[in-house]
mmCIF file of C-alpha atoms and ligand atoms in Angstrom:
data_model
loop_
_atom_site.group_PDB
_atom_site.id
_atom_site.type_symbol
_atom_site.label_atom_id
_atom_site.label_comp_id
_atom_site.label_asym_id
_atom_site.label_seq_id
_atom_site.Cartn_x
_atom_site.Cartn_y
_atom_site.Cartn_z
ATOM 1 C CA UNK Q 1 85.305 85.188 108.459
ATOM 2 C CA UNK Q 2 82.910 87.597 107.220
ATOM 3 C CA UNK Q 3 84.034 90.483 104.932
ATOM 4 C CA UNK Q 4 81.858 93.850 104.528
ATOM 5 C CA UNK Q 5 81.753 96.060 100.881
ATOM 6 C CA UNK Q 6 83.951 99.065 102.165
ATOM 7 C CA UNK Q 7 82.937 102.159 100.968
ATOM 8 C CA UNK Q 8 85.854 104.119 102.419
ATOM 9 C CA UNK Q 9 87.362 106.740 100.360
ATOM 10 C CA UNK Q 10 90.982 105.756 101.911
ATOM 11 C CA UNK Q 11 92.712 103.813 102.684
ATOM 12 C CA UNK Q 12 90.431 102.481 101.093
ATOM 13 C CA UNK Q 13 89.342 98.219 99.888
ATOM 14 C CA UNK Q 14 91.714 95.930 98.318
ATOM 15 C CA UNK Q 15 90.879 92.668 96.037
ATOM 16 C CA UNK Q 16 90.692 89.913 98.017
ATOM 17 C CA UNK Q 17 92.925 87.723 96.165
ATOM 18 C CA UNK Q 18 95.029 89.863 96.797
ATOM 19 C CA UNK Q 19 94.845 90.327 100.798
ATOM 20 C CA UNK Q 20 94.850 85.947 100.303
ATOM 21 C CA UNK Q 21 97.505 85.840 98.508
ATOM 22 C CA UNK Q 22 99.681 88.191 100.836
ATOM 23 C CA UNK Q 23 98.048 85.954 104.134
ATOM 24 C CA UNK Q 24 99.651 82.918 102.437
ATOM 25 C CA UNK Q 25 103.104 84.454 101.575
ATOM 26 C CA UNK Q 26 102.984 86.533 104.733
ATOM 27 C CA UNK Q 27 105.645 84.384 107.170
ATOM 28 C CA UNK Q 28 107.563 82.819 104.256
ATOM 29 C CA UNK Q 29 107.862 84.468 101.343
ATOM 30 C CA UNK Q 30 108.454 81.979 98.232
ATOM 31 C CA UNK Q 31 110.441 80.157 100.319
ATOM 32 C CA UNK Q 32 113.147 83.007 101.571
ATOM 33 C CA UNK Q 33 111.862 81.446 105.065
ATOM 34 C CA UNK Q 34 110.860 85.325 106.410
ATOM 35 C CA UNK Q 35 108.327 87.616 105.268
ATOM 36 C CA UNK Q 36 108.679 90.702 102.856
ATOM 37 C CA UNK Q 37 108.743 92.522 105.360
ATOM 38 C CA UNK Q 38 111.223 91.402 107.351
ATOM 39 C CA UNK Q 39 113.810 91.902 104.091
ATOM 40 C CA UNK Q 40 116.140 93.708 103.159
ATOM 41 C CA UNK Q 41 115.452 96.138 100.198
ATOM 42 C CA UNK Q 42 118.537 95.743 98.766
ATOM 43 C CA UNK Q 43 118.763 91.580 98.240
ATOM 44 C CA UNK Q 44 117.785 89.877 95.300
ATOM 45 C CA UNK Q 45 114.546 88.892 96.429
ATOM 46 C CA UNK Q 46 112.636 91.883 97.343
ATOM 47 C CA UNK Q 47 114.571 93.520 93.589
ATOM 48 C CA UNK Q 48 112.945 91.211 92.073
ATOM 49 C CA UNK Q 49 109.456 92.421 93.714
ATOM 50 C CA UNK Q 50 110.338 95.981 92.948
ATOM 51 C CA UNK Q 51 111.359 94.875 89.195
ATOM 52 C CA UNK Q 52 108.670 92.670 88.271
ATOM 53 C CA UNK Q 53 106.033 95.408 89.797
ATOM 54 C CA UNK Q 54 107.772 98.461 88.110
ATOM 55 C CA UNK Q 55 107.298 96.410 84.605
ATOM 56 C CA UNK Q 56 103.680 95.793 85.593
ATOM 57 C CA UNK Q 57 102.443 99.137 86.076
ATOM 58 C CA UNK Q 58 104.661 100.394 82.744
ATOM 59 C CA UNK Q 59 102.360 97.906 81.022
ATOM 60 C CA UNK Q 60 99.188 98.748 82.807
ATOM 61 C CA UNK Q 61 99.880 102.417 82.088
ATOM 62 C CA UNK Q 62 101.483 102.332 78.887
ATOM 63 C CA UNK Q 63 104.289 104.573 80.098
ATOM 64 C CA UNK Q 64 106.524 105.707 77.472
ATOM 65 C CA UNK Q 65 110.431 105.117 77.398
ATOM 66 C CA UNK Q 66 110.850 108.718 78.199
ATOM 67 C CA UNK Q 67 109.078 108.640 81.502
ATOM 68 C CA UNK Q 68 110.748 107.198 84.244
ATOM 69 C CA UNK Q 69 108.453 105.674 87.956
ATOM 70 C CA UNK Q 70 109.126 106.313 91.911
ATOM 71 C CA UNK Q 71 107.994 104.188 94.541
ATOM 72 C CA UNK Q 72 107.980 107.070 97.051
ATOM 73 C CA UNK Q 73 106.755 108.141 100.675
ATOM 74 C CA UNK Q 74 104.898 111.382 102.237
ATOM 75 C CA UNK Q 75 101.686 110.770 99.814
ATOM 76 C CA UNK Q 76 100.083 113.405 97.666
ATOM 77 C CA UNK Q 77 99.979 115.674 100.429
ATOM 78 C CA UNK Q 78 104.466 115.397 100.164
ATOM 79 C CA UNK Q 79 104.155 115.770 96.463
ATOM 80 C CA UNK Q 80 102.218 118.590 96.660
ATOM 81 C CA UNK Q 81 105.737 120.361 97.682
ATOM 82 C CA UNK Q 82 107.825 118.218 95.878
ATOM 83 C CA UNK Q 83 106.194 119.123 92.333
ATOM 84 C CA UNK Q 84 107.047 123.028 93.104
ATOM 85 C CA UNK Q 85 110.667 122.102 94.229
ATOM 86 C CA UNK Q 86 111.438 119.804 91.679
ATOM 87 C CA UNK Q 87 109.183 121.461 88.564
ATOM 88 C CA UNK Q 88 110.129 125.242 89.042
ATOM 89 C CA UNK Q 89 113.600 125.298 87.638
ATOM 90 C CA UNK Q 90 114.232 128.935 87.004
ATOM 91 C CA UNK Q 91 111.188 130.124 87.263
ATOM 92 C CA UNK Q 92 108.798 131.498 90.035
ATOM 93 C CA UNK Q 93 104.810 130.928 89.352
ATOM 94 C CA UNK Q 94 102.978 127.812 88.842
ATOM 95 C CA UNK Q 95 99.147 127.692 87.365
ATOM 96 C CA UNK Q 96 96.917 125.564 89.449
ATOM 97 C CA UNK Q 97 93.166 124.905 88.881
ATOM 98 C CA UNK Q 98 91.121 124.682 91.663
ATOM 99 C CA UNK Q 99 88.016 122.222 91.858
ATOM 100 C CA UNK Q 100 87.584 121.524 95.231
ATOM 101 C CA UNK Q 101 89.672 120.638 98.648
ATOM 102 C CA UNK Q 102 92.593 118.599 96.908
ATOM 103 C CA UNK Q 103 93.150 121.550 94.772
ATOM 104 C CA UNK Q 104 93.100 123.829 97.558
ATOM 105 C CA UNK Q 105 95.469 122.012 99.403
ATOM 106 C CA UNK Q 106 97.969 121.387 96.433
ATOM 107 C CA UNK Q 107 97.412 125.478 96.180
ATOM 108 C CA UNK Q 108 98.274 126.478 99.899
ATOM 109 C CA UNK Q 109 101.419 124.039 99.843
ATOM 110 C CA UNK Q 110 102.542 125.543 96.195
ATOM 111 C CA UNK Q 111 101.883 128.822 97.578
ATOM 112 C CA UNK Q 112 105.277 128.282 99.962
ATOM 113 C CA UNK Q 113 107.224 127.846 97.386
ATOM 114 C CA UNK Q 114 106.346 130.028 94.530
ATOM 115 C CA UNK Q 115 103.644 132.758 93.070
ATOM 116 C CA UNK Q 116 100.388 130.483 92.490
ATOM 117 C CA UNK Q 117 97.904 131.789 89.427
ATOM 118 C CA UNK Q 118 94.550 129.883 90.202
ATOM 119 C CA UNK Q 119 94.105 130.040 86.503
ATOM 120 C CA UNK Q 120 90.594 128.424 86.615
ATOM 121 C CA UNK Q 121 88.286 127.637 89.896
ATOM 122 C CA UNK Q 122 85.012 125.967 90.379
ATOM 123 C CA UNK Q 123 84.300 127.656 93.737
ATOM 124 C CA UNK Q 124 81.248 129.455 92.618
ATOM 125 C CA UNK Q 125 79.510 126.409 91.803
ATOM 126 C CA UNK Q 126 80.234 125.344 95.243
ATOM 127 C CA UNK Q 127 82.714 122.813 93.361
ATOM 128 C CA UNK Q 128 80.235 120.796 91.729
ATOM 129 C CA UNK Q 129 81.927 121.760 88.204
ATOM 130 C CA UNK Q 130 84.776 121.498 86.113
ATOM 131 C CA UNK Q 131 85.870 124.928 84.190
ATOM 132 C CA UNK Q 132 86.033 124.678 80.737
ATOM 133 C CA UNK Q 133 89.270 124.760 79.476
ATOM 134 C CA UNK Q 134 88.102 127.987 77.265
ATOM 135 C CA UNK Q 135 87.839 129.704 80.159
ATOM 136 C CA UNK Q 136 91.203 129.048 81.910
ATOM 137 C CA UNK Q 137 93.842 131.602 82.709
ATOM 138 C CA UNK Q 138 96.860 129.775 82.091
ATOM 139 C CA UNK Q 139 99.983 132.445 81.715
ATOM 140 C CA UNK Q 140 102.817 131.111 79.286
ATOM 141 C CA UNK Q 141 106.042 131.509 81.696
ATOM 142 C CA UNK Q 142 104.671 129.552 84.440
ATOM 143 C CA UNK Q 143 106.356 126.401 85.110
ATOM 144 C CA UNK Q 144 103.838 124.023 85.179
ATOM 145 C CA UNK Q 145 100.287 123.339 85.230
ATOM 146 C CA UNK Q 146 98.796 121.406 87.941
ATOM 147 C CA UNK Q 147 95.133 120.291 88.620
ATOM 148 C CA UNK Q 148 93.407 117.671 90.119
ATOM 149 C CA UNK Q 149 91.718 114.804 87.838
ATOM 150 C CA UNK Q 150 89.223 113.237 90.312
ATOM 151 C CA UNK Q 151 87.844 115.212 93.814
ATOM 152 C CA UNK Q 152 87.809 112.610 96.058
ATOM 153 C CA UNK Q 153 85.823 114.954 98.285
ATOM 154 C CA UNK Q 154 83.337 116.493 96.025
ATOM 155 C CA UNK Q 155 83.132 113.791 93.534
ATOM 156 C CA UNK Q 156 83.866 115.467 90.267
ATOM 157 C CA UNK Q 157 86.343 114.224 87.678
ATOM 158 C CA UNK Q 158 87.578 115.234 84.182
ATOM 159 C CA UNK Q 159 86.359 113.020 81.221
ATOM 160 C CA UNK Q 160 89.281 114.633 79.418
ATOM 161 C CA UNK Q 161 93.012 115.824 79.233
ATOM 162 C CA UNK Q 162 93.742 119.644 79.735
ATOM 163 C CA UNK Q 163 95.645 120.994 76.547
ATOM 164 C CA UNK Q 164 98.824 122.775 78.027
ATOM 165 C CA UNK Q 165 101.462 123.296 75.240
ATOM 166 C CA UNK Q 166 104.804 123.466 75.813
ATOM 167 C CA UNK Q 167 103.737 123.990 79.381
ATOM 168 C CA UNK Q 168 104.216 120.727 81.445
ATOM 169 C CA UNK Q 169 100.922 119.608 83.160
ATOM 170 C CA UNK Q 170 101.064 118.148 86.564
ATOM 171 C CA UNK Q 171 98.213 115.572 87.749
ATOM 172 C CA UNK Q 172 96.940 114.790 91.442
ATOM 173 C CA UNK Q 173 95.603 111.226 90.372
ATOM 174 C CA UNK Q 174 95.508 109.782 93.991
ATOM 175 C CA UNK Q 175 92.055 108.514 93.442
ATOM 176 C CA UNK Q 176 91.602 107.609 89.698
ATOM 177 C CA UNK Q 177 94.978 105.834 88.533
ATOM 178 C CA UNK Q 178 94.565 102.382 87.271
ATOM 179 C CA UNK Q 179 90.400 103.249 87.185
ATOM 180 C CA UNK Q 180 90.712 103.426 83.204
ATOM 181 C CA UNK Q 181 93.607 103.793 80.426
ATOM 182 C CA UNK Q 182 94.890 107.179 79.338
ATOM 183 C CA UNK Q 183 97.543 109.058 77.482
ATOM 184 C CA UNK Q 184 100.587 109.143 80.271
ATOM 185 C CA UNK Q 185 102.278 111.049 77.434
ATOM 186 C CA UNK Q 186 99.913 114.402 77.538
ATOM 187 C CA UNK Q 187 101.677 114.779 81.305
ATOM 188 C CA UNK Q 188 104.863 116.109 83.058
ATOM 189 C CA UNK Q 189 104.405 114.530 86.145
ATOM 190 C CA UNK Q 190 101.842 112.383 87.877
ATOM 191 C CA UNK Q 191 101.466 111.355 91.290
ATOM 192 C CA UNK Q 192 99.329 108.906 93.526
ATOM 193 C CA UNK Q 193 98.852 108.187 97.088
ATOM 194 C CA UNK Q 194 98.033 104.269 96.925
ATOM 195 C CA UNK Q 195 95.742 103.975 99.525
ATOM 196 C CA UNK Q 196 92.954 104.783 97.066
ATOM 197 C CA UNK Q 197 93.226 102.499 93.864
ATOM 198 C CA UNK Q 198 97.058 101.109 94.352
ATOM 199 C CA UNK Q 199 97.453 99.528 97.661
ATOM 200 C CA UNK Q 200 98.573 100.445 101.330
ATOM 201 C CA UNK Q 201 98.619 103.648 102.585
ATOM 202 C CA UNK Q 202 102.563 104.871 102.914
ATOM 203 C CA UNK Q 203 103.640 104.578 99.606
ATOM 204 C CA UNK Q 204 103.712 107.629 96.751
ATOM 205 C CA UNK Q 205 103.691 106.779 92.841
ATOM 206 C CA UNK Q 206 105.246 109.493 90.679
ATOM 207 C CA UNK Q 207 105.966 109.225 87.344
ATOM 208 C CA UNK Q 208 107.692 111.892 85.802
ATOM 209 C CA UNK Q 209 109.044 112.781 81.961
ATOM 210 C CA UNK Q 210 112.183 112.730 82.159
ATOM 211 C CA UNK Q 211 113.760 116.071 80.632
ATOM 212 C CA UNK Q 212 111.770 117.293 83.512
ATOM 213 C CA UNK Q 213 114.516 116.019 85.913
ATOM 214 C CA UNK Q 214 117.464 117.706 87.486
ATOM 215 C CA UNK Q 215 116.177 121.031 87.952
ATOM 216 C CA UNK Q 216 115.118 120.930 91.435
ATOM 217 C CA UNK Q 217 115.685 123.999 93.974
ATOM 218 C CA UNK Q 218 118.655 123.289 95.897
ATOM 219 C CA UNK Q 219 117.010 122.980 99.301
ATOM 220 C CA UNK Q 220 115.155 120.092 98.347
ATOM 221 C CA UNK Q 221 115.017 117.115 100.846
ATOM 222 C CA UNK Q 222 116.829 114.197 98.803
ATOM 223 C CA UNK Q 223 113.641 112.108 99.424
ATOM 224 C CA UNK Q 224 111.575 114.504 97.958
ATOM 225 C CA UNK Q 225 114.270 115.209 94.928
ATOM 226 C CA UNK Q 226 113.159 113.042 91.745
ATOM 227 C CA UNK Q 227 116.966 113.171 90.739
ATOM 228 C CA UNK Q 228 118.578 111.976 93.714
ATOM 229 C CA UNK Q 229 115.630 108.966 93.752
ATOM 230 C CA UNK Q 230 115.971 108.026 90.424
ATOM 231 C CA UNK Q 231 119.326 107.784 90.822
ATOM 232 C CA UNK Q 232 118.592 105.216 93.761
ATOM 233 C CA UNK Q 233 115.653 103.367 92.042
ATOM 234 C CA UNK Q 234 113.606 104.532 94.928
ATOM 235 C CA UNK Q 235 116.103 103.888 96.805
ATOM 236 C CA UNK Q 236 117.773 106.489 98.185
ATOM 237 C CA UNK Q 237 116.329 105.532 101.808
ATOM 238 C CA UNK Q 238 114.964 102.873 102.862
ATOM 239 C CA UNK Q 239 111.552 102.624 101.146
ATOM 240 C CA UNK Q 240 108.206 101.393 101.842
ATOM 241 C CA UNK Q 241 109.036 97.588 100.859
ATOM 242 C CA UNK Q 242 106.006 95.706 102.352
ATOM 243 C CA UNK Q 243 103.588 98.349 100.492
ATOM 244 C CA UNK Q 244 105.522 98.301 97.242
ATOM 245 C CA UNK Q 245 105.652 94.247 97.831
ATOM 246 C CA UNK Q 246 101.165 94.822 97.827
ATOM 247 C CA UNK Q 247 100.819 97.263 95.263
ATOM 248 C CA UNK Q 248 102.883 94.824 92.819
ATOM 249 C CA UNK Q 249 100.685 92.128 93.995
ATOM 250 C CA UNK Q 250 97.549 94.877 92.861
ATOM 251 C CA UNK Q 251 99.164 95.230 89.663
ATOM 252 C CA UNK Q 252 99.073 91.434 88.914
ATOM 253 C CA UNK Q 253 95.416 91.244 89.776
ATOM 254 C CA UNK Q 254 94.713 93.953 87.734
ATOM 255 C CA UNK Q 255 97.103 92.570 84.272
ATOM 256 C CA UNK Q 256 94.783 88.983 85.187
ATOM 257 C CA UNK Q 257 91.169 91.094 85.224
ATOM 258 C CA UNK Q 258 92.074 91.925 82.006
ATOM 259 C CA UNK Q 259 93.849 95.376 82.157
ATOM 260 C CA UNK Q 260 92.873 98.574 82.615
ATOM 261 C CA UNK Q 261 90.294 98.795 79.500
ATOM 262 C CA UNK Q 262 88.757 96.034 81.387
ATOM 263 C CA UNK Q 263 88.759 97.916 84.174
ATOM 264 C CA UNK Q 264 87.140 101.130 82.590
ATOM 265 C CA UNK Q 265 84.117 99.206 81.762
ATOM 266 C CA UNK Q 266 83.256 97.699 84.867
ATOM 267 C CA UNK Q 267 84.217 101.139 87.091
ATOM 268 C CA UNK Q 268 81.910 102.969 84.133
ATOM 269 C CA UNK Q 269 78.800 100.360 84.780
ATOM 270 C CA UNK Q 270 79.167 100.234 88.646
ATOM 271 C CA UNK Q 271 79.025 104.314 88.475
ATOM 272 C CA UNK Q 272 76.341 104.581 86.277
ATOM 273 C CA UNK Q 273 74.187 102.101 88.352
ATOM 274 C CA UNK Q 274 74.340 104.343 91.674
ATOM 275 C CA UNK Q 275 73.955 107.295 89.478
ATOM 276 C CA UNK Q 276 70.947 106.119 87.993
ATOM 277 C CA UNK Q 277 69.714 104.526 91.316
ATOM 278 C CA UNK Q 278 70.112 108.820 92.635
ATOM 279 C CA UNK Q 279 68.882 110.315 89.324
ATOM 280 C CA UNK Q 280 65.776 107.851 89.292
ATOM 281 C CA UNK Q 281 64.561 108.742 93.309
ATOM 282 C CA UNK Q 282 63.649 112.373 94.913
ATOM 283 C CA UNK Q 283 64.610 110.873 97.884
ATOM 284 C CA UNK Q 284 68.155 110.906 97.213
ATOM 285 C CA UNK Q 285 70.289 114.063 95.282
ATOM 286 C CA UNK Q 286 74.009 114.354 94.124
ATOM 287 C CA UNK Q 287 74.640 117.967 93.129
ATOM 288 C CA UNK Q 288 77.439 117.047 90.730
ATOM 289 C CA UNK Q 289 76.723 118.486 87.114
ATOM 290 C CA UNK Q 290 76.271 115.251 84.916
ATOM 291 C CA UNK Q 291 79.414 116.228 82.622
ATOM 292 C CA UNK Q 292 81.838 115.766 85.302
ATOM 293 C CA UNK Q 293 80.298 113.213 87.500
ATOM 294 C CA UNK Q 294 82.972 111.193 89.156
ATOM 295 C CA UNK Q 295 83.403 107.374 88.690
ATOM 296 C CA UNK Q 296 85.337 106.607 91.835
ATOM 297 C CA UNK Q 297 83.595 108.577 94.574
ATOM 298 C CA UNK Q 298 80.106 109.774 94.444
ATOM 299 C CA UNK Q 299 78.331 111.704 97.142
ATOM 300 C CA UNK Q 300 74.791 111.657 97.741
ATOM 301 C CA UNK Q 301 72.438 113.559 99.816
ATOM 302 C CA UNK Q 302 68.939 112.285 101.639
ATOM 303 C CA UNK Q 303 65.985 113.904 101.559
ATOM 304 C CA UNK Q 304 65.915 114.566 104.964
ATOM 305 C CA UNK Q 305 69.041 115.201 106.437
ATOM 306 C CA UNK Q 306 67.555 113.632 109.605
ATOM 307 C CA UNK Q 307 67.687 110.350 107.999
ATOM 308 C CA UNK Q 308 71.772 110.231 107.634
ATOM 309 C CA UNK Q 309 71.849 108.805 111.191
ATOM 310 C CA UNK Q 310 69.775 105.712 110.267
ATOM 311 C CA UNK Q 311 71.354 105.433 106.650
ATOM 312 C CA UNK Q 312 74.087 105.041 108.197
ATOM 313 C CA UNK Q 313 73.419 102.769 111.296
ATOM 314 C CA UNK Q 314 71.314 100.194 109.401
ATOM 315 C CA UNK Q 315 73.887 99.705 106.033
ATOM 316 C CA UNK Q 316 76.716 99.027 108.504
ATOM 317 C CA UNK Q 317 74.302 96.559 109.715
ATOM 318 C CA UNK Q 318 73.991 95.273 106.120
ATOM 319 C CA UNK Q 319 77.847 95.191 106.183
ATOM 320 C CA UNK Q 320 78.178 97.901 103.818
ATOM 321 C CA UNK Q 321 80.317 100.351 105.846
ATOM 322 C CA UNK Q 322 81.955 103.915 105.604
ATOM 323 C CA UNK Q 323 79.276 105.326 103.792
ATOM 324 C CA UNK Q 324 79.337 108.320 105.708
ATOM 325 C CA UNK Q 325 80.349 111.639 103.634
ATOM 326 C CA UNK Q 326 82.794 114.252 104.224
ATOM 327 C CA UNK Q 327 82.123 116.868 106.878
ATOM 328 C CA UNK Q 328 82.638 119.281 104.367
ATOM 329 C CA UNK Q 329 80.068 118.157 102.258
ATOM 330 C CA UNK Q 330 77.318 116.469 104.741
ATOM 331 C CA UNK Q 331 75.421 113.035 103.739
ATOM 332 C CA UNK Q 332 76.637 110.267 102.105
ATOM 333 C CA UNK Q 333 79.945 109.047 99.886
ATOM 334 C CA UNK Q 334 79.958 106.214 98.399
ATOM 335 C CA UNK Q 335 83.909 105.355 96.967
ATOM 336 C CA UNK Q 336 84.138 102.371 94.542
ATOM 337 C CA UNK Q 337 87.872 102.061 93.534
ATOM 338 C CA UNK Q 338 89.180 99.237 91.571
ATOM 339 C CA UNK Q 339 88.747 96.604 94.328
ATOM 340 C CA UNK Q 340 85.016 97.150 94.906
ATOM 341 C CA UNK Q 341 83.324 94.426 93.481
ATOM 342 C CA UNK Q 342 80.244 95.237 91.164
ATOM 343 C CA UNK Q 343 78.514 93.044 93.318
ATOM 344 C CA UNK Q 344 79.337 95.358 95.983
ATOM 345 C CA UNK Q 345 77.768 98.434 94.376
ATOM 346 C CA UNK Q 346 74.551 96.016 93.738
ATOM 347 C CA UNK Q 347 73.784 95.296 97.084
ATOM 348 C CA UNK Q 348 74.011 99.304 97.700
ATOM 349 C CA UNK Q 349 71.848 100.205 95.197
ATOM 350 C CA UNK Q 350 69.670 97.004 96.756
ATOM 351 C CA UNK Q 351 69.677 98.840 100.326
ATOM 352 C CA UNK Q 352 68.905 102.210 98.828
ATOM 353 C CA UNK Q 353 66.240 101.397 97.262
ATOM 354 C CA UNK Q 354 64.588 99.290 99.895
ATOM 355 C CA UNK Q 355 65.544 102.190 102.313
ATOM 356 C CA UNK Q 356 63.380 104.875 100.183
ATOM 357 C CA UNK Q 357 60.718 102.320 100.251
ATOM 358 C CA UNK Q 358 60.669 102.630 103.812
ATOM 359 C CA UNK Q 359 61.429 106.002 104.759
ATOM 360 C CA UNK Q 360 60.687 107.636 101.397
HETATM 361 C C1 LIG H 1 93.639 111.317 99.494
HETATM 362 C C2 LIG H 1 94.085 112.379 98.561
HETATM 363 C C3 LIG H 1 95.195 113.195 98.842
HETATM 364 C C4 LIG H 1 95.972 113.079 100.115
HETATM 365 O O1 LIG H 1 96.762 111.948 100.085
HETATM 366 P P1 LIG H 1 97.799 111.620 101.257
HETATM 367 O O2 LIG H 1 98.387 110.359 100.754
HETATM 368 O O3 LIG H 1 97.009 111.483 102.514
HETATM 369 O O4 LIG H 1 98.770 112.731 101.340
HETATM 370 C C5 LIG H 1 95.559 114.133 97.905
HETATM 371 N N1 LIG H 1 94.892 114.285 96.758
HETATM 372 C C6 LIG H 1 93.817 113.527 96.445
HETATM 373 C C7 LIG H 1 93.111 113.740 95.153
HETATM 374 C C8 LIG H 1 93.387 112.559 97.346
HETATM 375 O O5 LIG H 1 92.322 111.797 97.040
#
């Protein structure tokens, strides 16, 4: 067996204890004699998977007593409708603060369901900014605030909280949950596709305060409604049990690493090592302004745009794979989630550097 460092920005690499330990439990499960998958949601056993991993992420998270988890389905792209069905009670306009594509999208789905006020955008700096919160438009009878902590696309990220007041702020964290610790209490509502930095693609975290629940518009689909699920621990349908089953398994890994603190440093160090390895070179560029720079996914740009072909062809060949950036943006993405090992972004930086040497 021979496994490659993964660069893919999703679904994306998971710890390989982790992918071990699900190969041994995969046909018997703890003696149940069948696999997770093969059980129902409802017995004991797999409640005692959705129980232990619920407690888990509480404590990796910190989550307060007033905020209450879903283990959902339809990813970010479903929430992005479910946050304006369930969020706009009364009212009829949302802010939303657009950084990049992730924003956009949350913007065009919002924009179905209510008035959207783009109360900030980055466009002008071809999205290689973060507004300043100074500069914001937020208007004080909107229902919510949304924005978008980490671009997966463009690779910026917020090094700090928007200040909202009384007016609940929403968070796209898809692809920096579990990457460091923060305040879960200076949100509304956050929400994760884990195919990033939680687990298997098909299963949706949200975690939601919960005076915020119960308002929903009455047309919303009860597996979208945050009322009707927590009313069914997630289990309204039928949910994604073998994904839930991995992501608990993530959580565990991540509680014996040390926590999320833990975490932060290492995700901080791997960054600043590619950073430094683009900063130090002419050969290689990422456009992102320094302040904003994100830790989970950082694009880069050759020289030469010529070059991308054989960048690409020759680290595959070094078994570091995926590399390739986002159409949107041209060159190069490297993503290092959780589950990249440091060791991983060393033999990058290794490659890039022996690359330049070469075609520099
Ligand atoms: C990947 C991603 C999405 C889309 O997630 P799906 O699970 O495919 O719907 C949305 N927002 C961000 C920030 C992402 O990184």
């Amino acid at each position: 067996m021979s496994r490659v460092y993964n660069f893919s920005p999703g679904p994306a690499m998971l710890p390989e204890e982790v992918l071990q330990r699900v190969q041994h439990e995969l046909l018997d499960w703890q003696g149940r004699g069948m696999s997770v998958m093969e059980m129902s949601h409802r017995g004991n056993a797999f409640m005692s998977i959705a129980t232990k991993s619920l407690a888990d992420l509480r404590e990796l998270l910190v989550i307060p007593d007033n905020y209450r988890v879903l283990f959902l389905q339809g990813g970010a792209t479903g929430q992005f409708a479910a946050v304006p069905m369930n969020l706009l009670g009364g009212k009829s306009q949302a802010d939303y603060v657009n950084t990049g594509i992730w924003s956009k999208k949350a913007i065009e789905e919002a924009g179905k369901y209510c008035r959207v006020n783009v109360a900030a955008s980055a466009e002008r700096s071809k999205f290689t900014t973060i507004p300043l919160q100074q500069d914001w438009k937020l208007e004080p009878f909107s229902a919510y605030v949304h924005y978008t902590p980490n671009e997966t696309i463009g690779g910026v990220e917020y090094h700090w909280i928007p200040e909202t007041g009384a007016v609940p702020l929403v968070a796209d964290m898809s692809s920096t949950i579990l990457s460091r610790p923060f305040d879960v209490s200076k949100y509304g509502v956050i929400y994760a596709g884990a195919q990033k930095n939680i687990g298997p693609a098909g299963l949706t975290i949200v975690i939601v305060r919960e005076d915020l629940v119960g308002g929903e518009h009455p047309g919303t689909p009860a597996v979208f409604s945050y009322k009707t699920q927590l009313e069914n621990d997630s289990m309204y349908n039928t949910p994604s049990s073998f994904c839930w089953y991995v992501a608990g398994l993530v959580f565990d890994w991540l509680k014996q690493k040390g926590g999320l603190a833990r975490m932060a440093e290492i995700n901080r160090r791997k960054a600043d090592k590619l950073y430094k390895t683009i900063d130090d070179s002419d050969f290689y560029s990422n456009p992102v302004d320094p302040a904003c720079r994100s830790w989970m996914n950082i694009p880069f740009t050759l020289q030469d745009a010529k070059l991308d072909a054989v960048f690409l062809q020759e680290s595959a060949s070094a078994g570091l794979v995926a590399l390739k950036g986002h159409r949107s943006v041209g060159g190069m993405r490297a993503s290092i989630y959780n589950a990249m090992p440091e060791a991983g972004v060393d033999a990058l930086v290794g490659f890039m550097k022996d690359f330049e040497k070469r075609y520099g």
